[in-house]
C-alpha cells in the first residue's frame, strides 16, 4: 500500500540525502505531484508548494554543509488544529475559515527548528470532534486502503496522507483516540503521548484536560524521532511537564522481558473476530518469547465512554464559547443587534456535531445537573485512573485492540452518534487516565483492511512503548 517513499525511515532518508543519492528538491516535488494526483482523497486543506520547494533547496545546502537539523528534509503534514503563523488554521470549521494565527504551535516550531519541511495542513473533523473524518466543514476524507471506507478520525487527513505516501510523517491530536484510531484504520503507527508531555501552545483547544499532540508515521523510528523533537517543557504552556525527554530514536531495542497485561473487559461482543484472533496470536507469540502475559481487570471500562462524553463536551462548550463571530474567522452577513450576530454566526459557522456537543456540554454543566453529570463523571475519571494504576502495579504494558472493528464504510455511522462514539471504546481510557498509548499496524482482515493493536503504559513511559512495539514489529509475523 505504501509504494512511496522508497526509504524505510528518516534515518535512511538522511543517509541518502547526505550521500547525494537522493535529491531533496526532487523528493519534495514528488510528494507534491502525488498530492495533486490524489486530490480526491481530500487529505489536505492547504499545500505550501512554493515554500516547501524553497525550504528543500535551503535544507539541501545545510545537509551538504553538515549543519542540517535532526529532522532535516523530513516532509511533514500538520493537522489543521495546529497553528502556523500567517497560515490559515481552520480546525476543520467554517467558523474559523480564513483565520490567520499570529504564532506557530510549539510542536510545529520544534520540527521547523530541526529543519523539517512543512508540506501543508491536513483535513480533520471539525474541532477534532469525530471518529470518521466525515465532520469536516471541508468535506470527508477517503481511506486510501479502500476508498469506500472512512480513514478514521479526527486526524483522518494526517493518517490518510501518511498511508498514501503524501508526506513522510504527520502530526495529529488525540483527545479520545484521534491519533490511534485513524492510525489503526489506515495501517500506520500513531502515538498519543502522556498528557502534558508535548506543549499544547498553538493547538485549538477542544477538551483541554484531554488534548494531546503526537506523531503519525509509517515506521517506528520516525515516530520516536518526532516525539523526541516535539516533547518537553515549554514556557508558553504552563501545563507542559518539566521533565527531561529521552532520546527515544537512538535506541529502540530492548531485551527486557516485560509483563504484558490483557484487560478482560476489552474483549466484549462488539469486537470483530479477526481483531480478537490477532490479539490471541500476539499473546501466544509473546508467551513463547518469554514475556509474562497476564489477565487484568479494568472494571470501570464500561463507564469510560459515558464519562468521556460528559467531560469533553463540558470542556468543549466552554472552549468553543470564544467563537462568536466577533473575534475570529467567520461572521454572519445578517444585520441585527450584537446578540443576533453571535447567534447567527454560531448557527451558520458551526457544524451539527459541534453544536450537539456544545448543547450537551452546556447541559451537563448547568446548575441542577452539574453534580449529577459533570461531578459524577469526574469521579469516574478518577476511578478509571485508579484501575490503570492498579494494573500497572502488576504489568508494564497493557495490550488491547485499538478499535472494535476495522475501518467502516463512509456514511455507515454518520446518522448514529452513539454508534460512532462506541468506536472510541478502547482509546478513551488512556485520555481519561492521561497515560500514553500507541497503535501499531498488525496485518489485515479478510477484506484487506488494516488491524491496529494498542499498547498502553504508565505516564511518561513512552520509551517502553516504543521499544516493545519495535520488538513486536521486528519479530512478530502478522
Ligand atoms: N472520536 C473522539 C471524539 O469524537 C475522539 C476525538 C479526538 O481524539 N480528538 O471525541
Short mmCIF file of C-alpha atoms and ligand atoms in Angstrom, two decimals:
data_model
loop_
_atom_site.label_atom_id
_atom_site.label_comp_id
_atom_site.label_asym_id
_atom_site.label_seq_id
_atom_site.Cartn_x
_atom_site.Cartn_y
_atom_site.Cartn_z
CA UNK A 1 0.00 0.00 0.00
CA UNK A 2 2.92 2.32 0.53
CA UNK A 3 4.93 2.38 -2.71
CA UNK A 4 6.31 5.78 -1.89
CA UNK A 5 8.62 6.92 -0.36
CA UNK A 6 11.26 4.27 -1.11
CA UNK A 7 13.32 4.73 2.04
CA UNK A 8 12.27 2.96 5.22
CA UNK A 9 12.73 5.78 7.75
CA UNK A 10 14.11 9.26 8.19
CA UNK A 11 17.41 7.73 9.24
CA UNK A 12 17.73 6.18 5.81
CA UNK A 13 16.44 9.29 4.06
CA UNK A 14 19.11 11.39 5.74
CA UNK A 15 21.81 8.94 4.65
CA UNK A 16 20.56 9.08 1.06
CA UNK A 17 20.41 12.87 1.18
CA UNK A 18 23.89 13.16 2.69
CA UNK A 19 25.46 10.83 0.14
CA UNK A 20 23.75 12.67 -2.69
CA UNK A 21 21.77 9.67 -3.89
CA UNK A 22 18.50 11.43 -3.07
CA UNK A 23 17.79 14.98 -4.19
CA UNK A 24 15.61 16.76 -1.64
CA UNK A 25 14.00 19.19 -4.05
CA UNK A 26 13.12 16.32 -6.35
CA UNK A 27 11.71 14.41 -3.37
CA UNK A 28 9.51 17.35 -2.34
CA UNK A 29 8.31 17.75 -5.93
CA UNK A 30 7.39 14.07 -5.99
CA UNK A 31 5.32 14.50 -2.84
CA UNK A 32 3.58 17.49 -4.36
CA UNK A 33 2.91 15.53 -7.55
CA UNK A 34 1.40 12.70 -5.54
CA UNK A 35 -0.74 15.11 -3.54
CA UNK A 36 -2.09 16.54 -6.80
CA UNK A 37 -2.78 13.05 -8.19
CA UNK A 38 -4.65 12.10 -5.02
CA UNK A 39 -6.68 15.24 -4.58
CA UNK A 40 -9.87 13.16 -4.43
CA UNK A 41 -8.76 11.70 -1.07
CA UNK A 42 -9.21 15.25 0.32
CA UNK A 43 -6.33 14.80 2.78
CA UNK A 44 -5.00 18.33 2.55
CA UNK A 45 -6.72 21.63 3.22
CA UNK A 46 -3.64 23.56 2.15
CA UNK A 47 -0.38 22.67 0.43
CA UNK A 48 2.61 25.02 0.72
CA UNK A 49 4.07 24.14 -2.64
CA UNK A 50 6.46 27.01 -3.39
CA UNK A 51 7.63 27.37 0.20
CA UNK A 52 8.31 23.67 0.55
CA UNK A 53 10.44 23.69 -2.59
CA UNK A 54 12.36 26.75 -1.40
CA UNK A 55 12.91 25.10 2.01
CA UNK A 56 14.15 21.96 0.25
CA UNK A 57 16.83 23.98 -1.54
CA UNK A 58 17.86 25.71 1.67
CA UNK A 59 17.95 22.49 3.71
CA UNK A 60 19.79 20.63 0.98
CA UNK A 61 22.62 23.13 1.36
CA UNK A 62 22.60 22.71 5.11
CA UNK A 63 22.86 18.93 4.75
CA UNK A 64 25.79 19.35 2.37
CA UNK A 65 27.50 21.69 4.86
CA UNK A 66 26.85 19.32 7.73
CA UNK A 67 24.61 21.83 9.53
CA UNK A 68 21.20 20.17 8.98
CA UNK A 69 18.94 19.52 11.98
CA UNK A 70 17.71 16.15 13.22
CA UNK A 71 14.64 16.24 11.01
CA UNK A 72 16.46 17.72 8.02
CA UNK A 73 14.39 17.20 4.91
CA UNK A 74 11.59 15.27 6.61
CA UNK A 75 8.38 16.20 4.80
CA UNK A 76 5.72 16.67 7.45
CA UNK A 77 1.96 17.35 7.25
CA UNK A 78 0.21 19.16 10.10
CA UNK A 79 -3.35 18.55 11.29
CA UNK A 80 -5.23 21.78 10.80
CA UNK A 81 -5.91 22.29 14.52
CA UNK A 82 -2.28 23.33 14.97
CA UNK A 83 -1.45 26.94 14.26
CA UNK A 84 1.24 28.11 11.90
CA UNK A 85 1.84 31.85 11.84
CA UNK A 86 0.10 33.57 8.93
CA UNK A 87 -1.27 30.28 7.56
CA UNK A 88 -4.99 29.65 7.63
CA UNK A 89 -5.86 27.41 10.58
CA UNK A 90 -9.49 26.39 10.19
CA UNK A 91 -9.66 23.47 12.64
CA UNK A 92 -11.97 21.87 10.08
CA UNK A 93 -14.63 24.51 10.84
CA UNK A 94 -16.39 27.11 8.75
CA UNK A 95 -16.31 29.43 11.76
CA UNK A 96 -12.51 29.59 11.51
CA UNK A 97 -12.26 29.65 7.74
CA UNK A 98 -9.73 32.30 6.80
CA UNK A 99 -8.39 32.62 10.36
CA UNK A 100 -4.70 33.59 10.33
CA UNK A 101 -2.90 32.83 13.61
CA UNK A 102 -0.33 35.25 14.98
CA UNK A 103 2.02 32.50 16.13
CA UNK A 104 3.17 28.95 15.44
CA UNK A 105 2.37 25.99 17.68
CA UNK A 106 5.37 24.85 19.72
CA UNK A 107 5.22 21.28 18.39
CA UNK A 108 5.34 22.56 14.81
CA UNK A 109 8.03 25.15 15.57
CA UNK A 110 10.26 22.49 17.11
CA UNK A 111 10.06 20.45 13.90
CA UNK A 112 10.80 23.51 11.78
CA UNK A 113 13.77 24.32 14.03
CA UNK A 114 15.16 20.86 13.25
CA UNK A 115 14.76 21.51 9.52
CA UNK A 116 11.62 19.54 8.80
CA UNK A 117 9.71 20.75 5.74
CA UNK A 118 6.07 21.53 6.45
CA UNK A 119 4.23 20.49 3.30
CA UNK A 120 0.70 21.52 4.29
CA UNK A 121 -2.27 21.30 6.61
CA UNK A 122 -4.40 18.19 6.79
CA UNK A 123 -8.15 17.85 6.91
CA UNK A 124 -9.80 16.73 10.15
CA UNK A 125 -13.15 16.50 11.87
CA UNK A 126 -14.43 19.93 12.91
CA UNK A 127 -12.60 20.95 16.09
CA UNK A 128 -11.27 17.36 16.21
CA UNK A 129 -14.71 16.04 17.13
CA UNK A 130 -15.31 12.77 15.37
CA UNK A 131 -14.15 9.27 14.58
CA UNK A 132 -14.56 9.17 10.81
CA UNK A 133 -13.48 12.50 9.34
CA UNK A 134 -16.98 12.99 7.99
CA UNK A 135 -17.49 16.02 10.27
CA UNK A 136 -15.11 18.39 8.50
CA UNK A 137 -16.66 21.56 7.08
CA UNK A 138 -14.36 20.95 4.10
CA UNK A 139 -15.61 17.53 3.11
CA UNK A 140 -14.86 13.98 4.07
CA UNK A 141 -11.50 12.23 3.68
CA UNK A 142 -11.29 8.82 1.97
CA UNK A 143 -9.30 5.88 3.30
CA UNK A 144 -6.54 5.22 0.74
CA UNK A 145 -6.60 1.47 1.55
CA UNK A 146 -10.27 1.25 0.49
CA UNK A 147 -11.82 4.45 -0.75
CA UNK A 148 -15.32 3.34 0.20
CA UNK A 149 -14.24 3.40 3.86
CA UNK A 150 -13.56 6.16 6.36
CA UNK A 151 -9.93 6.84 7.32
CA UNK A 152 -10.97 7.24 10.97
CA UNK A 153 -10.95 10.49 12.85
CA UNK A 154 -10.41 13.02 13.87
CA UNK A 155 -6.85 13.04 12.46
CA UNK A 156 -8.07 11.28 9.30
CA UNK A 157 -6.35 13.61 6.84
CA UNK A 158 -3.00 13.06 8.58
CA UNK A 159 -3.44 9.28 8.65
CA UNK A 160 -4.56 9.08 5.02
CA UNK A 161 -1.71 11.35 3.88
CA UNK A 162 0.89 9.11 5.56
CA UNK A 163 -0.70 5.92 4.19
CA UNK A 164 -0.93 7.23 0.64
CA UNK A 165 2.68 8.47 0.66
CA UNK A 166 1.69 12.14 0.50
CA UNK A 167 4.20 13.09 3.23
CA UNK A 168 6.92 11.38 5.27
CA UNK A 169 5.05 11.83 8.53
CA UNK A 170 2.28 13.87 10.11
CA UNK A 171 1.23 15.43 13.38
CA UNK A 172 -2.18 14.55 14.77
CA UNK A 173 -4.00 15.21 18.01
CA UNK A 174 -5.65 12.77 20.37
CA UNK A 175 -8.35 13.76 22.86
CA UNK A 176 -10.12 10.40 22.91
CA UNK A 177 -8.34 8.35 20.26
CA UNK A 178 -7.92 10.66 17.29
CA UNK A 179 -4.33 9.63 16.61
CA UNK A 180 -4.60 5.92 17.40
CA UNK A 181 -7.97 5.16 15.77
CA UNK A 182 -7.19 6.65 12.31
CA UNK A 183 -3.69 5.12 12.52
CA UNK A 184 -5.38 1.73 13.02
CA UNK A 185 -7.89 2.28 10.20
CA UNK A 186 -5.18 3.34 7.73
CA UNK A 187 -2.49 0.82 8.73
CA UNK A 188 0.14 3.18 10.15
CA UNK A 189 1.78 3.97 13.51
CA UNK A 190 0.31 6.57 15.84
CA UNK A 191 1.43 7.64 19.29
CA UNK A 192 -0.58 9.53 21.86
CA UNK A 193 1.91 10.84 24.42
CA UNK A 194 1.32 11.23 28.14
CA UNK A 195 -0.92 14.24 28.81
CA UNK A 196 1.40 17.28 29.21
CA UNK A 197 4.38 15.58 27.51
CA UNK A 198 4.00 17.84 24.47
CA UNK A 199 3.17 21.54 24.76
CA UNK A 200 -0.34 22.45 23.63
CA UNK A 201 0.66 26.01 22.79
CA UNK A 202 -0.90 26.84 19.44
CA UNK A 203 -3.35 23.93 19.48
CA UNK A 204 -7.03 24.79 19.05
CA UNK A 205 -8.49 23.78 22.41
CA UNK A 206 -11.17 21.07 22.34
CA UNK A 207 -11.10 19.44 25.79
CA UNK A 208 -8.08 20.95 27.48
CA UNK A 209 -7.57 18.32 30.16
CA UNK A 210 -7.54 15.57 27.49
CA UNK A 211 -5.91 17.10 24.39
CA UNK A 212 -2.52 15.74 23.30
CA UNK A 213 -0.37 16.16 20.18
CA UNK A 214 1.57 13.27 18.67
CA UNK A 215 3.20 11.75 15.60
CA UNK A 216 1.66 9.56 12.88
CA UNK A 217 4.16 7.70 10.68
CA UNK A 218 4.79 4.67 8.50
CA UNK A 219 7.67 3.42 10.68
CA UNK A 220 8.62 3.36 14.36
CA UNK A 221 11.91 5.19 14.03
CA UNK A 222 10.15 8.31 12.73
CA UNK A 223 7.55 8.03 15.48
CA UNK A 224 10.32 8.00 18.09
CA UNK A 225 12.25 10.81 16.43
CA UNK A 226 9.28 13.15 16.12
CA UNK A 227 8.20 12.54 19.71
CA UNK A 228 11.72 13.29 20.89
CA UNK A 229 11.70 16.57 18.99
CA UNK A 230 8.27 17.87 19.94
CA UNK A 231 8.17 16.74 23.61
CA UNK A 232 9.42 18.68 26.60
CA UNK A 233 8.54 21.61 28.74
CA UNK A 234 7.52 24.92 27.18
CA UNK A 235 7.27 28.24 28.97
CA UNK A 236 4.24 29.06 26.84
CA UNK A 237 2.22 26.13 28.19
CA UNK A 238 2.21 26.06 31.98
CA UNK A 239 0.76 22.54 31.94
CA UNK A 240 3.69 21.09 29.98
CA UNK A 241 5.70 18.67 32.10
CA UNK A 242 9.10 19.94 33.28
CA UNK A 243 10.73 16.54 32.76
CA UNK A 244 13.72 15.57 30.64
CA UNK A 245 12.93 13.96 27.28
CA UNK A 246 14.73 10.71 26.43
CA UNK A 247 16.39 10.37 23.01
CA UNK A 248 13.77 7.83 22.01
CA UNK A 249 15.11 7.28 18.49
CA UNK A 250 18.68 6.45 19.50
CA UNK A 251 17.96 3.00 20.81
CA UNK A 252 14.75 1.22 20.01
CA UNK A 253 15.90 -2.23 21.01
CA UNK A 254 15.44 -3.82 24.38
CA UNK A 255 15.93 -7.37 25.61
CA UNK A 256 13.87 -6.75 28.72
CA UNK A 257 11.06 -9.30 29.09
CA UNK A 258 8.23 -7.16 30.32
CA UNK A 259 4.94 -8.23 31.84
CA UNK A 260 2.09 -7.73 29.42
CA UNK A 261 -1.50 -7.48 30.64
CA UNK A 262 -4.67 -8.17 28.71
CA UNK A 263 -7.76 -6.46 30.17
CA UNK A 264 -10.71 -8.86 30.20
CA UNK A 265 -13.25 -6.05 29.77
CA UNK A 266 -11.88 -5.14 26.34
CA UNK A 267 -12.95 -8.41 24.74
CA UNK A 268 -16.69 -7.96 24.54
CA UNK A 269 -19.34 -8.87 21.99
CA UNK A 270 -18.80 -5.92 19.63
CA UNK A 271 -15.19 -6.88 18.88
CA UNK A 272 -14.57 -8.08 15.31
CA UNK A 273 -13.42 -11.70 15.45
CA UNK A 274 -10.39 -11.16 13.21
CA UNK A 275 -9.10 -8.48 15.59
CA UNK A 276 -9.68 -10.78 18.56
CA UNK A 277 -7.76 -13.52 16.72
CA UNK A 278 -4.87 -11.16 16.06
CA UNK A 279 -4.62 -10.32 19.76
CA UNK A 280 -4.66 -14.06 20.58
CA UNK A 281 -1.88 -14.74 18.06
CA UNK A 282 0.20 -11.95 19.52
CA UNK A 283 -0.46 -13.17 23.04
CA UNK A 284 0.79 -16.68 22.21
CA UNK A 285 3.79 -15.29 20.39
CA UNK A 286 4.78 -13.15 23.38
CA UNK A 287 4.46 -16.08 25.78
CA UNK A 288 6.71 -18.18 23.55
CA UNK A 289 9.19 -15.30 23.50
CA UNK A 290 9.41 -15.36 27.29
CA UNK A 291 7.13 -12.46 28.14
CA UNK A 292 4.88 -12.87 31.11
CA UNK A 293 1.36 -12.45 29.72
CA UNK A 294 -1.34 -12.00 32.35
CA UNK A 295 -5.02 -11.07 32.50
CA UNK A 296 -6.05 -7.95 34.39
CA UNK A 297 -9.33 -6.27 35.25
CA UNK A 298 -10.20 -2.72 34.39
CA UNK A 299 -13.67 -2.84 35.94
CA UNK A 300 -14.60 0.78 35.23
CA UNK A 301 -14.15 0.31 31.46
CA UNK A 302 -17.89 0.14 30.84
CA UNK A 303 -18.26 3.73 32.08
CA UNK A 304 -15.38 5.17 30.06
CA UNK A 305 -17.34 6.30 27.01
CA UNK A 306 -20.09 7.90 29.11
CA UNK A 307 -17.64 9.72 31.38
CA UNK A 308 -15.56 10.79 28.38
CA UNK A 309 -18.53 12.28 26.52
CA UNK A 310 -19.78 14.14 29.58
CA UNK A 311 -16.38 15.64 30.39
CA UNK A 312 -15.20 16.51 26.89
CA UNK A 313 -18.50 18.11 25.92
CA UNK A 314 -18.37 20.19 29.11
CA UNK A 315 -14.86 21.37 28.33
CA UNK A 316 -15.71 21.92 24.67
CA UNK A 317 -18.78 24.01 25.43
CA UNK A 318 -16.58 26.34 27.42
CA UNK A 319 -13.64 26.36 24.99
CA UNK A 320 -15.84 26.99 21.97
CA UNK A 321 -17.64 29.95 23.55
CA UNK A 322 -14.92 32.15 22.09
CA UNK A 323 -16.16 31.61 18.54
CA UNK A 324 -18.75 34.34 18.50
CA UNK A 325 -18.35 35.92 15.09
CA UNK A 326 -16.67 38.97 16.61
CA UNK A 327 -13.13 37.79 17.25
CA UNK A 328 -12.19 35.07 14.81
CA UNK A 329 -12.87 33.91 11.28
CA UNK A 330 -16.45 33.80 10.07
CA UNK A 331 -19.14 36.42 10.80
CA UNK A 332 -22.70 36.24 9.50
CA UNK A 333 -23.85 38.71 6.88
CA UNK A 334 -27.18 39.14 8.68
CA UNK A 335 -27.66 42.51 10.29
CA UNK A 336 -29.26 42.97 13.70
CA UNK A 337 -28.14 43.59 17.23
CA UNK A 338 -24.99 42.06 18.69
CA UNK A 339 -26.83 39.19 20.28
CA UNK A 340 -28.38 38.25 16.90
CA UNK A 341 -24.93 38.46 15.36
CA UNK A 342 -23.49 35.99 17.92
CA UNK A 343 -26.37 33.57 17.49
CA UNK A 344 -26.43 33.75 13.72
CA UNK A 345 -22.65 33.46 13.35
CA UNK A 346 -22.61 30.34 15.52
CA UNK A 347 -25.67 28.92 13.80
CA UNK A 348 -24.12 29.31 10.37
CA UNK A 349 -20.49 28.75 11.29
CA UNK A 350 -20.62 25.59 13.41
CA UNK A 351 -21.48 22.10 12.20
CA UNK A 352 -24.06 19.65 13.52
CA UNK A 353 -21.75 17.51 15.68
CA UNK A 354 -20.08 20.55 17.24
CA UNK A 355 -23.48 22.04 18.09
CA UNK A 356 -24.62 18.75 19.57
CA UNK A 357 -21.58 18.75 21.86
CA UNK A 358 -21.97 22.39 22.88
CA UNK A 359 -25.60 21.73 23.84
CA UNK A 360 -24.70 18.54 25.71
CA UNK A 361 -21.76 20.17 27.47
CA UNK A 362 -23.77 23.22 28.49
CA UNK A 363 -26.45 20.93 29.86
CA UNK A 364 -24.10 18.80 32.00
CA UNK A 365 -22.57 21.96 33.45
CA UNK A 366 -25.88 23.69 34.16
CA UNK A 367 -26.90 24.31 37.74
CA UNK A 368 -29.06 21.46 38.94
CA UNK A 369 -27.35 18.95 36.64
CA UNK A 370 -23.72 19.72 37.40
CA UNK A 371 -23.46 17.25 40.29
CA UNK A 372 -25.48 14.55 38.58
CA UNK A 373 -23.39 14.57 35.40
CA UNK A 374 -20.21 16.60 35.43
CA UNK A 375 -19.11 15.97 39.02
CA UNK A 376 -20.02 12.30 38.76
CA UNK A 377 -18.06 11.88 35.54
CA UNK A 378 -15.04 13.48 37.23
CA UNK A 379 -15.27 10.85 39.95
CA UNK A 380 -15.48 8.10 37.36
CA UNK A 381 -12.43 9.56 35.68
CA UNK A 382 -10.55 9.20 38.95
CA UNK A 383 -11.70 5.58 39.32
CA UNK A 384 -10.62 4.77 35.77
CA UNK A 385 -7.20 6.23 36.52
CA UNK A 386 -7.03 4.05 39.64
CA UNK A 387 -7.91 0.95 37.58
CA UNK A 388 -4.92 1.66 35.37
CA UNK A 389 -2.66 2.39 38.36
CA UNK A 390 -3.55 -0.99 39.83
CA UNK A 391 -2.99 -2.80 36.55
CA UNK A 392 0.42 -1.16 36.21
CA UNK A 393 1.43 -2.48 39.61
CA UNK A 394 1.28 -5.92 38.02
CA UNK A 395 2.25 -5.20 34.42
CA UNK A 396 4.44 -2.92 32.33
CA UNK A 397 2.25 -2.80 29.26
CA UNK A 398 -1.46 -3.26 28.63
CA UNK A 399 -2.26 -4.84 25.27
CA UNK A 400 -5.65 -4.22 23.62
CA UNK A 401 -7.19 -3.85 20.19
CA UNK A 402 -7.10 -0.19 19.10
CA UNK A 403 -10.62 -0.35 17.71
CA UNK A 404 -13.54 -2.79 17.92
CA UNK A 405 -13.73 -3.05 14.10
CA UNK A 406 -11.54 -2.24 11.13
CA UNK A 407 -12.45 0.83 9.03
CA UNK A 408 -16.18 1.14 8.49
CA UNK A 409 -17.93 2.35 5.35
CA UNK A 410 -18.38 6.04 4.61
CA UNK A 411 -21.83 7.08 5.82
CA UNK A 412 -22.31 3.90 7.84
CA UNK A 413 -22.43 5.62 11.23
CA UNK A 414 -22.88 9.27 10.39
CA UNK A 415 -26.56 9.31 11.39
CA UNK A 416 -25.97 7.42 14.60
CA UNK A 417 -23.80 9.41 17.00
CA UNK A 418 -23.94 6.78 19.73
CA UNK A 419 -22.58 4.09 17.44
CA UNK A 420 -19.93 6.49 16.27
CA UNK A 421 -18.94 7.22 19.88
CA UNK A 422 -18.63 3.49 20.56
CA UNK A 423 -15.78 3.22 18.08
CA UNK A 424 -13.69 5.07 20.75
CA UNK A 425 -14.32 2.37 23.33
CA UNK A 426 -10.72 1.16 23.61
CA UNK A 427 -8.99 4.50 23.21
CA UNK A 428 -10.73 6.94 25.58
CA UNK A 429 -9.37 5.19 28.71
CA UNK A 430 -5.85 6.45 28.04
CA UNK A 431 -7.09 10.04 27.73
CA UNK A 432 -9.19 9.82 30.87
CA UNK A 433 -6.14 8.49 32.74
CA UNK A 434 -3.59 10.75 31.00
CA UNK A 435 -1.38 7.78 30.07
CA UNK A 436 0.44 7.22 26.76
CA UNK A 437 -0.74 4.82 24.08
CA UNK A 438 0.45 3.61 20.71
CA UNK A 439 -1.33 1.94 17.83
CA UNK A 440 0.73 -0.28 15.57
CA UNK A 441 -0.48 -1.95 12.36
CA UNK A 442 -0.55 -5.75 12.56
CA UNK A 443 -1.90 -7.45 9.49
CA UNK A 444 -5.25 -7.13 7.76
CA UNK A 445 -8.74 -8.58 7.99
CA UNK A 446 -10.34 -10.70 5.28
CA UNK A 447 -11.40 -7.56 3.39
CA UNK A 448 -7.82 -6.33 3.29
CA UNK A 449 -8.42 -3.62 5.90
CA UNK A 450 -5.63 -2.92 8.40
CA UNK A 451 -5.84 -4.11 12.01
CA UNK A 452 -4.41 -1.87 14.75
CA UNK A 453 -3.15 -3.13 18.10
CA UNK A 454 -2.80 -0.77 21.03
CA UNK A 455 -0.22 -0.77 23.81
CA UNK A 456 -0.64 1.40 26.90
CA UNK A 457 1.79 2.14 29.69
CA UNK A 458 2.42 4.33 32.74
CA UNK A 459 2.70 8.08 32.44
CA UNK A 460 5.96 9.30 30.89
CA UNK A 461 6.98 5.79 29.89
CA UNK A 462 6.76 6.30 26.13
CA UNK A 463 10.21 4.76 25.80
CA UNK A 464 8.81 1.40 26.92
CA UNK A 465 6.00 1.60 24.40
CA UNK A 466 8.37 2.33 21.55
CA UNK A 467 10.84 -0.40 22.46
CA UNK A 468 8.18 -3.01 23.00
CA UNK A 469 6.46 -2.03 19.74
CA UNK A 470 9.77 -2.32 17.95
CA UNK A 471 10.26 -5.83 19.28
CA UNK A 472 6.80 -6.82 18.04
CA UNK A 473 7.27 -5.21 14.64
CA UNK A 474 10.67 -6.83 14.15
CA UNK A 475 9.75 -10.31 15.32
CA UNK A 476 6.02 -10.99 15.04
CA UNK A 477 4.94 -12.12 11.59
CA UNK A 478 1.40 -10.83 11.26
N1 LIG B 1 -13.61 10.36 18.40
C1 LIG B 1 -13.46 11.06 19.66
C2 LIG B 1 -14.40 12.22 19.73
O1 LIG B 1 -15.13 12.39 18.82
C3 LIG B 1 -12.04 11.48 19.81
C4 LIG B 1 -11.70 12.80 19.25
C5 LIG B 1 -10.28 13.16 19.43
O2 LIG B 1 -9.48 12.40 19.97
N2 LIG B 1 -9.97 14.38 19.02
O3 LIG B 1 -14.43 12.95 20.67
#
